[in-house]
mmCIF file of C-alpha atoms and ligand atoms in Angstrom:
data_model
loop_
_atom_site.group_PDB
_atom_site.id
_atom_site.type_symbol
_atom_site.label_atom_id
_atom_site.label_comp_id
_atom_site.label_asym_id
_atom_site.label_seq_id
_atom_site.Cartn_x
_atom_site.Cartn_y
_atom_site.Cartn_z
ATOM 1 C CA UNK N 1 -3.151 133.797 -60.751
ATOM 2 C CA UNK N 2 -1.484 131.639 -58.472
ATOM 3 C CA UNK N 3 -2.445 128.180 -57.530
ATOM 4 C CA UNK N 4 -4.356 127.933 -54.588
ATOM 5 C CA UNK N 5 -3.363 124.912 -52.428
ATOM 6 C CA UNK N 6 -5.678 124.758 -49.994
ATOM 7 C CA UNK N 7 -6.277 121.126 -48.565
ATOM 8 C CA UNK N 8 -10.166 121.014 -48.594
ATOM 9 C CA UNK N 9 -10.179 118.607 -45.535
ATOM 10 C CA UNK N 10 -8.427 121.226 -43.188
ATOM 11 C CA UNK N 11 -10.576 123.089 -41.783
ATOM 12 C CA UNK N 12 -9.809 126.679 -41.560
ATOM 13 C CA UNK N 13 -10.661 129.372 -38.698
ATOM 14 C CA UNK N 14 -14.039 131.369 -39.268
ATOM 15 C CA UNK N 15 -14.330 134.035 -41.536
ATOM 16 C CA UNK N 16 -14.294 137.480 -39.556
ATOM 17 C CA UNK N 17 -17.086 139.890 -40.368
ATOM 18 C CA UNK N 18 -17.554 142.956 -40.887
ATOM 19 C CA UNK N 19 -17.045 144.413 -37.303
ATOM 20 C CA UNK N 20 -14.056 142.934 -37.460
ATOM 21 C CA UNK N 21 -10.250 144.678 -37.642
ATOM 22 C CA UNK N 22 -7.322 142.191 -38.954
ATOM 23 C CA UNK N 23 -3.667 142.345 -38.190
ATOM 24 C CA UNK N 24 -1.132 140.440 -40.550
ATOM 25 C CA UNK N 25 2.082 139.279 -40.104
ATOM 26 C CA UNK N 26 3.762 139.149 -43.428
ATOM 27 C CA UNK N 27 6.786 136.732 -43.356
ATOM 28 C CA UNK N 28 6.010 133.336 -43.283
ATOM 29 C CA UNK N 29 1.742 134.757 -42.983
ATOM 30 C CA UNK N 30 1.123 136.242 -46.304
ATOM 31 C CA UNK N 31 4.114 135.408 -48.373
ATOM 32 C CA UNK N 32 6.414 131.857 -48.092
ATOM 33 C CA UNK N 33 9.568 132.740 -46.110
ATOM 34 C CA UNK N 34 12.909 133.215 -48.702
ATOM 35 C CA UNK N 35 16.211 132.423 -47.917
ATOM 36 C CA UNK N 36 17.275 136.354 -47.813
ATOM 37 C CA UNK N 37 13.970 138.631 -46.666
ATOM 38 C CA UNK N 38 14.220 140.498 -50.383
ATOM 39 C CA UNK N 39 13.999 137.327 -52.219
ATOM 40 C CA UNK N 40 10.081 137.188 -50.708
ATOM 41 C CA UNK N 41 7.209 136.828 -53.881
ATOM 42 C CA UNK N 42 4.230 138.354 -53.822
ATOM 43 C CA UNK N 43 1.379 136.448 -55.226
ATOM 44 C CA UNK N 44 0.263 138.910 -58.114
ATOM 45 C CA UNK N 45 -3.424 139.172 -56.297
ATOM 46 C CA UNK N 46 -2.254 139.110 -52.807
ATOM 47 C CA UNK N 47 -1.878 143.471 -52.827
ATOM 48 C CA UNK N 48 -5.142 144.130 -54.379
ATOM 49 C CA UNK N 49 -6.814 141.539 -52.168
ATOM 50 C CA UNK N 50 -5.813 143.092 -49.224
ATOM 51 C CA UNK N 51 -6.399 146.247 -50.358
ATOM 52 C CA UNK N 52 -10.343 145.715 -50.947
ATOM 53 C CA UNK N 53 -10.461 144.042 -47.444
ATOM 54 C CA UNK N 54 -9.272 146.917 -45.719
ATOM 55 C CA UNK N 55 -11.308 149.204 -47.640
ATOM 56 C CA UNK N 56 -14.643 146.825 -46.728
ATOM 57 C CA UNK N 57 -13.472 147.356 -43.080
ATOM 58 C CA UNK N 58 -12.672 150.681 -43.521
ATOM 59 C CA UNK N 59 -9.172 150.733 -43.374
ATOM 60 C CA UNK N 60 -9.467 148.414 -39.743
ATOM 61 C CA UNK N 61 -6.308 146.389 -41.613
ATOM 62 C CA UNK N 62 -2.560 146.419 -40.513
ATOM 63 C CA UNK N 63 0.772 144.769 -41.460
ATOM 64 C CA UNK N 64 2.428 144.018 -38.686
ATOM 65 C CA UNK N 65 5.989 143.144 -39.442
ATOM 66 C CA UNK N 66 9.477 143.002 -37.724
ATOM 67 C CA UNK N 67 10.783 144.530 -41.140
ATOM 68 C CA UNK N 68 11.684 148.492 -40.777
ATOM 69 C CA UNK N 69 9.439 150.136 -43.470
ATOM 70 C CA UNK N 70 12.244 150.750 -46.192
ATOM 71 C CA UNK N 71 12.346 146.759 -46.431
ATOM 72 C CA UNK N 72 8.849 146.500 -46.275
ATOM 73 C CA UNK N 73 8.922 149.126 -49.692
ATOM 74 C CA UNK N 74 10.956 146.858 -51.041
ATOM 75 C CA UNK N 75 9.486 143.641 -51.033
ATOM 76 C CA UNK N 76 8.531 142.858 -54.483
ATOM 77 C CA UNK N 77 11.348 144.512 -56.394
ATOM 78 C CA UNK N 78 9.912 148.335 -56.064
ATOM 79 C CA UNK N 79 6.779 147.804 -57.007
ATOM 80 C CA UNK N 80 5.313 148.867 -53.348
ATOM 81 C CA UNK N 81 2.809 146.082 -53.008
ATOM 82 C CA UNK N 82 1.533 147.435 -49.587
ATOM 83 C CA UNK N 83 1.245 151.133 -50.653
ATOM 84 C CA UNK N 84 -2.689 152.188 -49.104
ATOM 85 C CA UNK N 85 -1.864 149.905 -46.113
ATOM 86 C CA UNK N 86 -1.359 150.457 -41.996
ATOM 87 C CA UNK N 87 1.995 148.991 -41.462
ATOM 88 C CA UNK N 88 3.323 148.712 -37.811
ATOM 89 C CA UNK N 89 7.126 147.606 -38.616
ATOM 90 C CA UNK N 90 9.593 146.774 -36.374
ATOM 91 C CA UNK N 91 7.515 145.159 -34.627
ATOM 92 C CA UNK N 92 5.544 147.868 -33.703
ATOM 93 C CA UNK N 93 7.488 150.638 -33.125
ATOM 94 C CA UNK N 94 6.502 152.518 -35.696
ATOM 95 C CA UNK N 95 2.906 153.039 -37.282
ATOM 96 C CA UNK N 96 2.343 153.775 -40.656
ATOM 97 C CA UNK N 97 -1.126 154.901 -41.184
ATOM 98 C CA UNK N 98 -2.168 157.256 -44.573
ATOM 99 C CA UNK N 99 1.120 158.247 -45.638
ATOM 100 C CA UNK N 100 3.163 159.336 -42.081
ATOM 101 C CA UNK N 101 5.079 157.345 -39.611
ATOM 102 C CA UNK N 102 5.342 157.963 -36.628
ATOM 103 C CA UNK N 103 7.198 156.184 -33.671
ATOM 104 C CA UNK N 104 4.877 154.327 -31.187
ATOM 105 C CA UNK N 105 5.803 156.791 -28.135
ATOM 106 C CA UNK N 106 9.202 157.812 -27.257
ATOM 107 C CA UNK N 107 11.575 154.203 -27.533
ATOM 108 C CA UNK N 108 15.193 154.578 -27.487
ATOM 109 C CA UNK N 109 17.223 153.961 -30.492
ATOM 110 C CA UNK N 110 20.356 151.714 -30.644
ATOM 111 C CA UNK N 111 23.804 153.658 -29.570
ATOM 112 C CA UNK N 112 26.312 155.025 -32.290
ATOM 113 C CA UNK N 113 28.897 153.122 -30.597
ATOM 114 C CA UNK N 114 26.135 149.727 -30.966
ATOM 115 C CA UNK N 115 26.102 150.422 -34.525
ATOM 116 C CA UNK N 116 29.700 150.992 -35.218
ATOM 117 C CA UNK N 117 30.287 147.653 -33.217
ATOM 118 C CA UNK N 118 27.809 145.783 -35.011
ATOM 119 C CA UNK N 119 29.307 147.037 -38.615
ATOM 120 C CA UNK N 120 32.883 146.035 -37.580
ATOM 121 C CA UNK N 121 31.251 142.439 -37.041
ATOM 122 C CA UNK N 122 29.963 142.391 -40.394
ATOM 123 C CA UNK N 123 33.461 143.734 -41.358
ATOM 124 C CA UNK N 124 35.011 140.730 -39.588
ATOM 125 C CA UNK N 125 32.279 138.175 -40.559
ATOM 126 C CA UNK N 126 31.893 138.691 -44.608
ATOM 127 C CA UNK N 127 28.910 136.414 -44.956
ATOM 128 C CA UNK N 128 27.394 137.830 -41.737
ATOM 129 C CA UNK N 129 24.583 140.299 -42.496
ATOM 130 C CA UNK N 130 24.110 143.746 -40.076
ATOM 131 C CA UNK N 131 20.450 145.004 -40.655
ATOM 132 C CA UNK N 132 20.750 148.456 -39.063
ATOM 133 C CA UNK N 133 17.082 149.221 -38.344
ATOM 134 C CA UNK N 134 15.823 152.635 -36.493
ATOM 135 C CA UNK N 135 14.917 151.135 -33.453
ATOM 136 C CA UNK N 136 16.784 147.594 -33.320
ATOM 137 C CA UNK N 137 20.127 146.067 -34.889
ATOM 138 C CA UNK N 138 19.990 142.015 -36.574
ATOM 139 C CA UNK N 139 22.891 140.285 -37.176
ATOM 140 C CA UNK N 140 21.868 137.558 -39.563
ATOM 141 C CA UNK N 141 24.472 134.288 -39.875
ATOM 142 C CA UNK N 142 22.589 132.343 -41.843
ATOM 143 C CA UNK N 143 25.449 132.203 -44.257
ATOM 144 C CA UNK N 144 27.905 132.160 -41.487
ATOM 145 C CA UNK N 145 26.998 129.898 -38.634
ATOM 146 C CA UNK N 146 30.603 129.875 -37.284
ATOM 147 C CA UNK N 147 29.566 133.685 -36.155
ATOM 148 C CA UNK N 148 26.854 132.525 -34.173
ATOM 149 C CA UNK N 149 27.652 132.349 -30.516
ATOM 150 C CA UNK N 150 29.748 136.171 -31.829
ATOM 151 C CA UNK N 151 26.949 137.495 -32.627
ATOM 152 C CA UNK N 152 24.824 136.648 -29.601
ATOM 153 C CA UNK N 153 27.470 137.724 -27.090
ATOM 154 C CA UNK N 154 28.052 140.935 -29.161
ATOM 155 C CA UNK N 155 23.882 142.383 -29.032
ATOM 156 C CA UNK N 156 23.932 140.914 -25.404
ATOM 157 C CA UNK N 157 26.930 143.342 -24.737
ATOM 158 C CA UNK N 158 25.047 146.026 -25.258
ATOM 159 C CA UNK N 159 22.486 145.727 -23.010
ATOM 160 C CA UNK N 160 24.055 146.309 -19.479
ATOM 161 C CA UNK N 161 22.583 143.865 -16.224
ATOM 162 C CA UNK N 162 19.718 145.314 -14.686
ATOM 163 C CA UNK N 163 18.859 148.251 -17.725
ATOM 164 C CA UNK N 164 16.045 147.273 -19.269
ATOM 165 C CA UNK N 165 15.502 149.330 -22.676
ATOM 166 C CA UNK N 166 16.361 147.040 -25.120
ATOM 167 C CA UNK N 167 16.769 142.828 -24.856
ATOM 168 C CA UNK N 168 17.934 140.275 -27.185
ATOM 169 C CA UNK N 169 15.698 138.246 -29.071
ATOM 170 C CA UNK N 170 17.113 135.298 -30.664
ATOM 171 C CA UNK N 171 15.711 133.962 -34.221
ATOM 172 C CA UNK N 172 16.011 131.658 -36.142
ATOM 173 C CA UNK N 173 19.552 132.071 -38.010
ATOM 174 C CA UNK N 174 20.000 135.873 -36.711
ATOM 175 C CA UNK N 175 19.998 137.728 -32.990
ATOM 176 C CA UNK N 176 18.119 140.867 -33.064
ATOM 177 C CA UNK N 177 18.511 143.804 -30.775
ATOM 178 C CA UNK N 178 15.216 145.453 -30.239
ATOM 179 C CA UNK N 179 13.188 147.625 -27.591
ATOM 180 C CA UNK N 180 11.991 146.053 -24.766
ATOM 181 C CA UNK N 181 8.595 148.447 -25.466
ATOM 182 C CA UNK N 182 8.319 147.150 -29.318
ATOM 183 C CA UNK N 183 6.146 144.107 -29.610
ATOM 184 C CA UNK N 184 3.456 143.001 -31.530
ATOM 185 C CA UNK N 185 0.618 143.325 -28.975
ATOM 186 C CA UNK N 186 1.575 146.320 -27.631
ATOM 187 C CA UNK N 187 0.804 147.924 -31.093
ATOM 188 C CA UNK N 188 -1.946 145.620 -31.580
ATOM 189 C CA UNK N 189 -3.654 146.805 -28.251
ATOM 190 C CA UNK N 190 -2.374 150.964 -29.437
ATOM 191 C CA UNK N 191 -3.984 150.430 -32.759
ATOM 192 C CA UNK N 192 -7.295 149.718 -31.264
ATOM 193 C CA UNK N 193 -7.198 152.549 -29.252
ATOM 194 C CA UNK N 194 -8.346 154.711 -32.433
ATOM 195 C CA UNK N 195 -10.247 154.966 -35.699
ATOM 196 C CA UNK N 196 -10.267 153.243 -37.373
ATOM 197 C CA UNK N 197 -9.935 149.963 -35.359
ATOM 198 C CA UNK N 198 -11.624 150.727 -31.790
ATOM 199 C CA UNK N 199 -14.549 149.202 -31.533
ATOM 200 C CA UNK N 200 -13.923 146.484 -33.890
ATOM 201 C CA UNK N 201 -13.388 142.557 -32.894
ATOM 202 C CA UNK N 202 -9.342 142.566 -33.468
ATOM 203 C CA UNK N 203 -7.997 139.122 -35.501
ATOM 204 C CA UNK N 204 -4.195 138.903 -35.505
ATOM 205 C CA UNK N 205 -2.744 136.327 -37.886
ATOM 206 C CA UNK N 206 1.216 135.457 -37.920
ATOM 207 C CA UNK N 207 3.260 132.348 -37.792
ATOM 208 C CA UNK N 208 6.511 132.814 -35.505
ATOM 209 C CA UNK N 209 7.409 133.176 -31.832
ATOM 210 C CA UNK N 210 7.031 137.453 -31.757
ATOM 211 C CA UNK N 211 3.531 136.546 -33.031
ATOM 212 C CA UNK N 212 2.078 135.214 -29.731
ATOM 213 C CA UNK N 213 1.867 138.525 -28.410
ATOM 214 C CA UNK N 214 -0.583 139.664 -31.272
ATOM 215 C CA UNK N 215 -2.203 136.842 -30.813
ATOM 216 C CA UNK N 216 -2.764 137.014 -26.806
ATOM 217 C CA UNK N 217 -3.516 140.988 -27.296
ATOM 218 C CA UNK N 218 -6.048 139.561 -29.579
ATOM 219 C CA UNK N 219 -7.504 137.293 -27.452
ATOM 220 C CA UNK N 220 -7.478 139.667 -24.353
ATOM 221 C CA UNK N 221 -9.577 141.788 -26.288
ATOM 222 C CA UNK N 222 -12.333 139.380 -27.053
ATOM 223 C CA UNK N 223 -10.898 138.622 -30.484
ATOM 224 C CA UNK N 224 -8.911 135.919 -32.112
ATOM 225 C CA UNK N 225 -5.410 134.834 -32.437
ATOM 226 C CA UNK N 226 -4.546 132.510 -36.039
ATOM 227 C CA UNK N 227 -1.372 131.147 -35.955
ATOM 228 C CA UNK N 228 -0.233 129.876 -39.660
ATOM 229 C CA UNK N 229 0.906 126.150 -38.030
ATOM 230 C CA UNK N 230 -1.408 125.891 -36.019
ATOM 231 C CA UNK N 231 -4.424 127.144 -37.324
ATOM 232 C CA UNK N 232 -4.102 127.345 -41.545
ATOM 233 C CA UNK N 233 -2.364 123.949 -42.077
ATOM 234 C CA UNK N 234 1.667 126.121 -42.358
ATOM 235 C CA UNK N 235 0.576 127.029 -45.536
ATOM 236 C CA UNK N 236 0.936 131.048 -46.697
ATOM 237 C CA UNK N 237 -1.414 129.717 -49.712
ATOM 238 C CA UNK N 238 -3.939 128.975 -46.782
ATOM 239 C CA UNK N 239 -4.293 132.078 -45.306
ATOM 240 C CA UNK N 240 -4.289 133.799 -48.894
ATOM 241 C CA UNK N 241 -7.597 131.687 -49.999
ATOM 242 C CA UNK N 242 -9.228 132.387 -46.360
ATOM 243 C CA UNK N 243 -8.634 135.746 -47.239
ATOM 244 C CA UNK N 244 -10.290 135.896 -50.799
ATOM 245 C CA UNK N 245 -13.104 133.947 -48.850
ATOM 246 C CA UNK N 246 -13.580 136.599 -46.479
ATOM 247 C CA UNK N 247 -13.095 139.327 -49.233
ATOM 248 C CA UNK N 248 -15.643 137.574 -50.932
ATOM 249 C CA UNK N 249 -17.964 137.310 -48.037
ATOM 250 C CA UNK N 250 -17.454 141.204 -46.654
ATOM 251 C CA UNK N 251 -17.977 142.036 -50.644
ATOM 252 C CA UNK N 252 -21.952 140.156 -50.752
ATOM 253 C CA UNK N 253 -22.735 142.023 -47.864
ATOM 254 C CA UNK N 254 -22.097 144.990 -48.867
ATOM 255 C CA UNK N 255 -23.850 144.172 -52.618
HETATM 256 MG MG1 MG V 1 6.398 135.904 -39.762
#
């Protein structure tokens, strides 16, 4: 069990009921942030908590995640914490609901010649890291800040003036290439389009910049937008205990 550090002064958003569908960031949301994004622990209740949430909303739950999927399989060392989840990874342009993923319409994937130049950058840059994702390339310096102002110029290369597929998103250590179409309230407002969300007062919880959009496509839709700073005191451990609240709360009602 881990330790709960919730600061009982702070006081956290309302717990969402049972009409409600929730959307979770994972990074920096659910689990602390890690220096390298496989290095991430799961809190050994975290998985089955979120499992009985979605099944007392009836699967109205996502992950939403700028992870591809493989990465998100692999966070917590094979053990598949999110198995029996929705996950909407890269940010949303792909769905993964029961078992099949499928690509949120038809978004254009990066260019062999994109890839090739962003390997021979890693080639050039040892400590650089190329995360070749379906939809999206990251170059992650991190370890190699003298790549930096490389690595921006290089994904901004690849997207010509005026063509308006992909764009550049900047983060924090890393540059990420990614489609312009793939964003976290866009699959936010997709999701409730159909069962089992529609209908259902959306919540979208995350803690970084690509966040806002879940947030404001939560909002536009009558329901909320958390943000971890902001709203849970930048604690992951906060959002985990307002989650076993709610759990807790959706579980009475049902009893
Ligand atoms: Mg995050």
């Amino acid at each position: 069990m881990t330790a709960m550090h919730t600061n009982p002064t702070l006081p956290l958003p309302p717990l969402p009921g049972p009409d409600a569908a929730l959307f979770l960031d994972i990074d920096g949301t659910l689990l602390d942030l890690a220096r390298r994004p496989e290095l991430v622990v799961v809190p050994a209740e975290l998985p089955g908590l979120l499992r009985q949430i979605s099944a007392s909303l009836d699967g109205a739950l996502a992950l939403v995640t700028g992870r591809d999927l493989p990465s998100v399989d692999g966070i917590g060392q094979g053990s598949r914490p999110f198995d029996g989840l929705s996950v909407a990874a890269e940010h949303g342009a792909l769905i993964r609901q029961v078992g099949d993923a499928a690509p949120v319409g038809s978004l254009p994937e990066p260019l062999p010649a994109w890839r090739q130049a962003a390997d021979d950058f890693g080639a050039r840059h040892e400590k650089a890291v190329v995360e070749q994702k379906r939809f999206g390339i990251v170059l992650h310096v991190r370890e190699a800040p003298e790549a930096a102002d490389e690595a921006r110029a290089l994904i901004e290369s690849f997207i010509p003036e005026g063509q308006g597929h992909f764009r550049a998103v900047p983060a924090h250590a890393a540059v990420e290439l990614r489609p312009v179409m793939a964003d976290k309230g866009r699959v936010l407002l997709r999701l409730m389009e159909g069962a089992p969300f529609a209908g259902r007062q959306p919540v979208f919880i995350g803690d970084d910049v690509t966040d806002e959009d879940g947030m404001a496509a939560a909002r536009s839709l009558g329901g909320f937008g958390y943000h971890v700073g902001r709203d849970f005191g930048g604690e992951t451990a906060n959002v985990r205990a307002w989650l076993a609240e709610m759990a807790k709360r959706l579980t009475q009602r049902v009893a």
